[in-house]
mmCIF file of C-alpha atoms in Angstrom:
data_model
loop_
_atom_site.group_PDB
_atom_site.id
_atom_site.type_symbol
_atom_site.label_atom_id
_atom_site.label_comp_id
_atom_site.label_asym_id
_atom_site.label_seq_id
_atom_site.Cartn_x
_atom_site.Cartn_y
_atom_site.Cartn_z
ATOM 1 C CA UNK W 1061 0.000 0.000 0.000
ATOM 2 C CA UNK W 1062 1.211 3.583 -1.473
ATOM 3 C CA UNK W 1063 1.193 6.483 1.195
ATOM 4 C CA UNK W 1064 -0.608 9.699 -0.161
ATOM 5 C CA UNK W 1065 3.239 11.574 -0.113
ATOM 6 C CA UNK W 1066 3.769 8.796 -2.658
ATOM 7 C CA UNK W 1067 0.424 8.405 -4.752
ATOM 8 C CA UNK W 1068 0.973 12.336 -4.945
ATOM 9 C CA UNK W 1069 4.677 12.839 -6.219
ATOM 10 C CA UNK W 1070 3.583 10.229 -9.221
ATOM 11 C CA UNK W 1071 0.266 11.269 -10.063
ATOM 12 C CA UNK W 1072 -0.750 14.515 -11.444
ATOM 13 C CA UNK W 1073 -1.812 16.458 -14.620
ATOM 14 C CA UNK W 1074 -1.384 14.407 -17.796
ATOM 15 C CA UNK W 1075 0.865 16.396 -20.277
ATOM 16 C CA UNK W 1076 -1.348 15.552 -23.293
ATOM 17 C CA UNK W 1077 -4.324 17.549 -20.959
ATOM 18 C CA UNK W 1078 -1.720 20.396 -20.686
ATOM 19 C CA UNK W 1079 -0.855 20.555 -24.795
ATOM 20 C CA UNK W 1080 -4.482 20.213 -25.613
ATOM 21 C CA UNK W 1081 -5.403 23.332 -23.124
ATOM 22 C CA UNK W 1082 -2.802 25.610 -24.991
ATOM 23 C CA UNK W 1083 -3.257 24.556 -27.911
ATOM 24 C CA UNK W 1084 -7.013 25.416 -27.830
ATOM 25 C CA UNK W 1085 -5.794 28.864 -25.975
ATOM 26 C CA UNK W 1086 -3.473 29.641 -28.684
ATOM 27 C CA UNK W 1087 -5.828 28.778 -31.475
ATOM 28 C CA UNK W 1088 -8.126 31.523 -30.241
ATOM 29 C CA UNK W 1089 -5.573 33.786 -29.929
ATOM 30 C CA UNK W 1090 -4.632 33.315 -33.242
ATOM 31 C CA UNK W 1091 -8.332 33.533 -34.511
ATOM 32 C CA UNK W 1092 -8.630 36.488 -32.967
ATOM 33 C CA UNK W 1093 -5.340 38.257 -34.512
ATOM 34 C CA UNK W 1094 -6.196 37.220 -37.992
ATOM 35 C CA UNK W 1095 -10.095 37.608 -37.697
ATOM 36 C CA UNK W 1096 -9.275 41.672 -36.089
ATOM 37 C CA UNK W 1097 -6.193 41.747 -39.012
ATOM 38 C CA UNK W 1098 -8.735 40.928 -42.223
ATOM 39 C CA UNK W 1099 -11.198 44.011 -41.003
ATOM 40 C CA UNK W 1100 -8.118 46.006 -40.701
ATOM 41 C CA UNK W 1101 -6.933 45.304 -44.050
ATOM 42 C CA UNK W 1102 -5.341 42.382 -44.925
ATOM 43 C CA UNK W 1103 -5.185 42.183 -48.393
ATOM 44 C CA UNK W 1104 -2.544 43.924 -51.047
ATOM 45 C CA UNK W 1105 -3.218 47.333 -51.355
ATOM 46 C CA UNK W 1106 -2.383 50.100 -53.970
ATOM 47 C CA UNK W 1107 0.201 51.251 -51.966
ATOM 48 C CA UNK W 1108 2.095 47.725 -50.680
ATOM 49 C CA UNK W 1109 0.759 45.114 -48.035
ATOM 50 C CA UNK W 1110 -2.115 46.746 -46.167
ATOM 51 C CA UNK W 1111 -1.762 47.321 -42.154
ATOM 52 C CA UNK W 1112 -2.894 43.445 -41.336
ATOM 53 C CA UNK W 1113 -1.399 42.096 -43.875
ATOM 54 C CA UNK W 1114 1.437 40.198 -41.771
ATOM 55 C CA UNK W 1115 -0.437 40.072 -38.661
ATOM 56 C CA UNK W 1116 -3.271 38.006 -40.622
ATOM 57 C CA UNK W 1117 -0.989 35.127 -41.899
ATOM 58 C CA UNK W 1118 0.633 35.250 -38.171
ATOM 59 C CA UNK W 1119 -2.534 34.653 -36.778
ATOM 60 C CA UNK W 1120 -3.267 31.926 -39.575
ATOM 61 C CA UNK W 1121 0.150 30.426 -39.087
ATOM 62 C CA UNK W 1122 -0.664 30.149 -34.786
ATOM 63 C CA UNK W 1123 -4.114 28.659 -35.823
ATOM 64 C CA UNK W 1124 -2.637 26.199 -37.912
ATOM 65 C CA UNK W 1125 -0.117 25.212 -35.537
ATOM 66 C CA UNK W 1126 -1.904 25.548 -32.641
ATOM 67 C CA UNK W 1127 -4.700 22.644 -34.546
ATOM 68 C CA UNK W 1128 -1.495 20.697 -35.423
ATOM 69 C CA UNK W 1129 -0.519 20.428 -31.761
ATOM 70 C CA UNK W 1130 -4.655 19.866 -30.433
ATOM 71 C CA UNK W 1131 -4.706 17.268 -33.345
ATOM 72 C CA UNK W 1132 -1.852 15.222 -31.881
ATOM 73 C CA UNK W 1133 -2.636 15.826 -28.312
ATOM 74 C CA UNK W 1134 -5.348 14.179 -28.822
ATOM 75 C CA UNK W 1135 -4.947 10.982 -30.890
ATOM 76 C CA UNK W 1136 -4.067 7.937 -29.154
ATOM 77 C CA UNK W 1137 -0.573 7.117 -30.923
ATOM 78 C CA UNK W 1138 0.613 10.964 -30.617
ATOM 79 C CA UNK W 1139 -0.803 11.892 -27.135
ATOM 80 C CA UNK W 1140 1.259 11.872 -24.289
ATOM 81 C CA UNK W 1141 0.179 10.062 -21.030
ATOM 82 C CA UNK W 1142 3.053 10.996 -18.720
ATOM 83 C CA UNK W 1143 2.783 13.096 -16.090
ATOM 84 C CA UNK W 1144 3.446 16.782 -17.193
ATOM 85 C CA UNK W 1145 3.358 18.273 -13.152
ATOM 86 C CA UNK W 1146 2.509 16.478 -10.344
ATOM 87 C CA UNK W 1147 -0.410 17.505 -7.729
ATOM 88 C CA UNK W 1148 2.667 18.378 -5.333
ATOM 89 C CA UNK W 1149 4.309 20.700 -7.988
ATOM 90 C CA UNK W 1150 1.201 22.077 -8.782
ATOM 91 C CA UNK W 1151 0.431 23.315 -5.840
ATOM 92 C CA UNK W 1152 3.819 24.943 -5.153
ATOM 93 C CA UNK W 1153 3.350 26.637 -8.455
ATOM 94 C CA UNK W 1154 0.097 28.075 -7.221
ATOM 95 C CA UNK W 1155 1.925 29.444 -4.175
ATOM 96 C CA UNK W 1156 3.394 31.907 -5.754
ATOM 97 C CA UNK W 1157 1.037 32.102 -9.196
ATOM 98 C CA UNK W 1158 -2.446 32.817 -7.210
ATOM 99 C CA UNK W 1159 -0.803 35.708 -4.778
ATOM 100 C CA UNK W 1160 0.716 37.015 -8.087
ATOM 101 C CA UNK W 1161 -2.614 37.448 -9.965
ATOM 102 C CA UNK W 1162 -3.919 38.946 -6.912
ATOM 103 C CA UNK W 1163 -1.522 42.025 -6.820
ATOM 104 C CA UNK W 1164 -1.687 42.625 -10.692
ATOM 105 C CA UNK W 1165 -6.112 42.826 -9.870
ATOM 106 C CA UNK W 1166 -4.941 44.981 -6.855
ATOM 107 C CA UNK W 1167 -2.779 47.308 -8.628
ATOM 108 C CA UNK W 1168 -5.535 48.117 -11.533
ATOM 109 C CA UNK W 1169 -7.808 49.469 -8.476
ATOM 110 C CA UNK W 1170 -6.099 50.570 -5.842
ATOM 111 C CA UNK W 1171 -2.348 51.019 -7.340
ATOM 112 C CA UNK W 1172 1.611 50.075 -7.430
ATOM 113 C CA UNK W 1173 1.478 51.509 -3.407
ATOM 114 C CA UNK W 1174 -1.233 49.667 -1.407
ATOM 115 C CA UNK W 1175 -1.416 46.275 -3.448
ATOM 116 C CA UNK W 1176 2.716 46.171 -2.739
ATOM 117 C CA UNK W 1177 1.876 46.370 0.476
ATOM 118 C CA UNK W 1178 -0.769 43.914 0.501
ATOM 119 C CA UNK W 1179 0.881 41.390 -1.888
ATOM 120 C CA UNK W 1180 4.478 41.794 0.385
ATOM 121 C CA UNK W 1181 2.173 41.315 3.681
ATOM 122 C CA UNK W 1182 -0.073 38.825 2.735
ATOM 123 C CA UNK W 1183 2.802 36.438 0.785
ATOM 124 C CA UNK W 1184 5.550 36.664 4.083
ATOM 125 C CA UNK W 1185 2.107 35.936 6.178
ATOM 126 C CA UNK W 1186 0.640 33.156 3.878
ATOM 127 C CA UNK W 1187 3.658 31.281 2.632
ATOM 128 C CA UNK W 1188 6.636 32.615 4.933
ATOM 129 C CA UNK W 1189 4.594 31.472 8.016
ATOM 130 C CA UNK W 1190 5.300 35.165 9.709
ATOM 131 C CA UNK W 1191 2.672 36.784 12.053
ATOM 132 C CA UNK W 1192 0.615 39.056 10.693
ATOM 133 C CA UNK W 1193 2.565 42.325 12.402
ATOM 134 C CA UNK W 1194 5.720 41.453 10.938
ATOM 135 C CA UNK W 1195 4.328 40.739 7.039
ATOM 136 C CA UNK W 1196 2.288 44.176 8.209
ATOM 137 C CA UNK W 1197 5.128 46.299 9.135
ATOM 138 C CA UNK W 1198 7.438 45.112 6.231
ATOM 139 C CA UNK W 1199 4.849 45.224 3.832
ATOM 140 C CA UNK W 1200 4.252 48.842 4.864
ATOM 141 C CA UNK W 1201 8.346 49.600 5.601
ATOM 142 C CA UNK W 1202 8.999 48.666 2.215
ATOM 143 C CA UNK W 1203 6.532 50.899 0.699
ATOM 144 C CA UNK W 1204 6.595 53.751 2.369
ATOM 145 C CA UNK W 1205 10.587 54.090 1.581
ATOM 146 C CA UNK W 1206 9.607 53.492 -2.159
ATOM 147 C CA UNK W 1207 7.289 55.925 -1.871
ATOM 148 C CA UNK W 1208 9.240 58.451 -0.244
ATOM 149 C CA UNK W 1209 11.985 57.639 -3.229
ATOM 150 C CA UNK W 1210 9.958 57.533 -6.261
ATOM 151 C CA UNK W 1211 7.115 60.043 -5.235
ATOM 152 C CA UNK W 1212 9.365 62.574 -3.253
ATOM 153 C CA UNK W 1213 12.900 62.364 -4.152
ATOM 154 C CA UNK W 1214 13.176 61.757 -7.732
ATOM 155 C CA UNK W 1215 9.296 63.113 -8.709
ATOM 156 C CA UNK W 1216 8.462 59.789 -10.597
ATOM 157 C CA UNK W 1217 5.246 59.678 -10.086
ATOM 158 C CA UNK W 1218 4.173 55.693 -10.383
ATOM 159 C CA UNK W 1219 0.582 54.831 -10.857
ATOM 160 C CA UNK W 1220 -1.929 54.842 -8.153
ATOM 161 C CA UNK W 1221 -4.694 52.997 -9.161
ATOM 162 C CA UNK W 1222 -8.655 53.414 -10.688
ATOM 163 C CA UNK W 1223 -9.671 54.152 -7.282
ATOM 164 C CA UNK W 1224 -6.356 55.914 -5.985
ATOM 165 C CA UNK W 1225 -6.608 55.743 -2.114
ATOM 166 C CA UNK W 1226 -3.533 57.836 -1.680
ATOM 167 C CA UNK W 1227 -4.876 60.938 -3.557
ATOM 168 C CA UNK W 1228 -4.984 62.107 0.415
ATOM 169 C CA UNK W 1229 -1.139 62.361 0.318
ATOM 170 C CA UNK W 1230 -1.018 65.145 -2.599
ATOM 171 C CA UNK W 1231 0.581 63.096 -4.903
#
């Protein structure tokens, strides 16, 4: 009988799963490029090549490819049944992917400043095991001296954020 350390550093997410997924992402993307690249103008023009001319067969050439790759992943003498990541290196992955996407949402609303702080507090609290005054004070250490530097000393102003919750600072 397998323990569950060992069940989970052999099983996982099968790499033909993996190639399929991008494949399919990819293939929209390149729909997308060439569909947005014919209304732009993709054909030959008075002038020379019109402005989606080489962005059109770029997007044709990534849809191509991109069905090559889904085509293979998923027949049975092409696909691929070993273990692309296991459940183990998944989830270390997601340690540091999830907190990631997290500040880049935080920045859009409320800017460089406050989701630093939150995304340096909430990572040394969350994976770093520290209490929650430490990641707290560091978080906020950190940013106030970038602050003071960017904002104060060398007048680069970096961006604040949709909903800018330091407009109370003058800056």
């Amino acid at each position: 009988m397998q323990s569950n350390e060992a069940v989970e550093d052999t099983h996982g997410v099968v790499t033909w799963k993996v190639e399929l997924l991008v494949a399919l992402c990819l293939l929209v993307l390149g729909a997308v490029v060439a569909f947005k690249s014919f209304q732009l103008g993709a054909g030959w023009q008075d002038d020379g090549p019109g402005s989606g001319y080489f962005p059109f067969y770029i997007g044709l050439f990534i849809v191509l490819a991109s069905g090559i790759v889904a085509t293979r992943a998923l027949m049975p003498a092409t696909r691929n049944d070993g273990v692309f990541v296991t459940y183990k290196q998944l989830r270390l992955v997601l340690t540091v992917l999830l907190p990631a996407v997290g500040f880049a949402l935080t920045v859009q609303f409320l800017g460089l400043y406050v989701g630093s702080v939150l995304f340096i507090s909430g990572f040394m609290i969350w994976v770093g095991g520290y209490s929650w005054l430490r990641g707290a004070t560091v978080g906020f250490v950190v940013m106030a001296l970038a602050f003071l530097m960017f904002e104060v000393w060398f007048k680069v102003p970096l961006f604040k954020g949709s909903l800018d919750p330091l407009r109370f600072l003058g800056y």
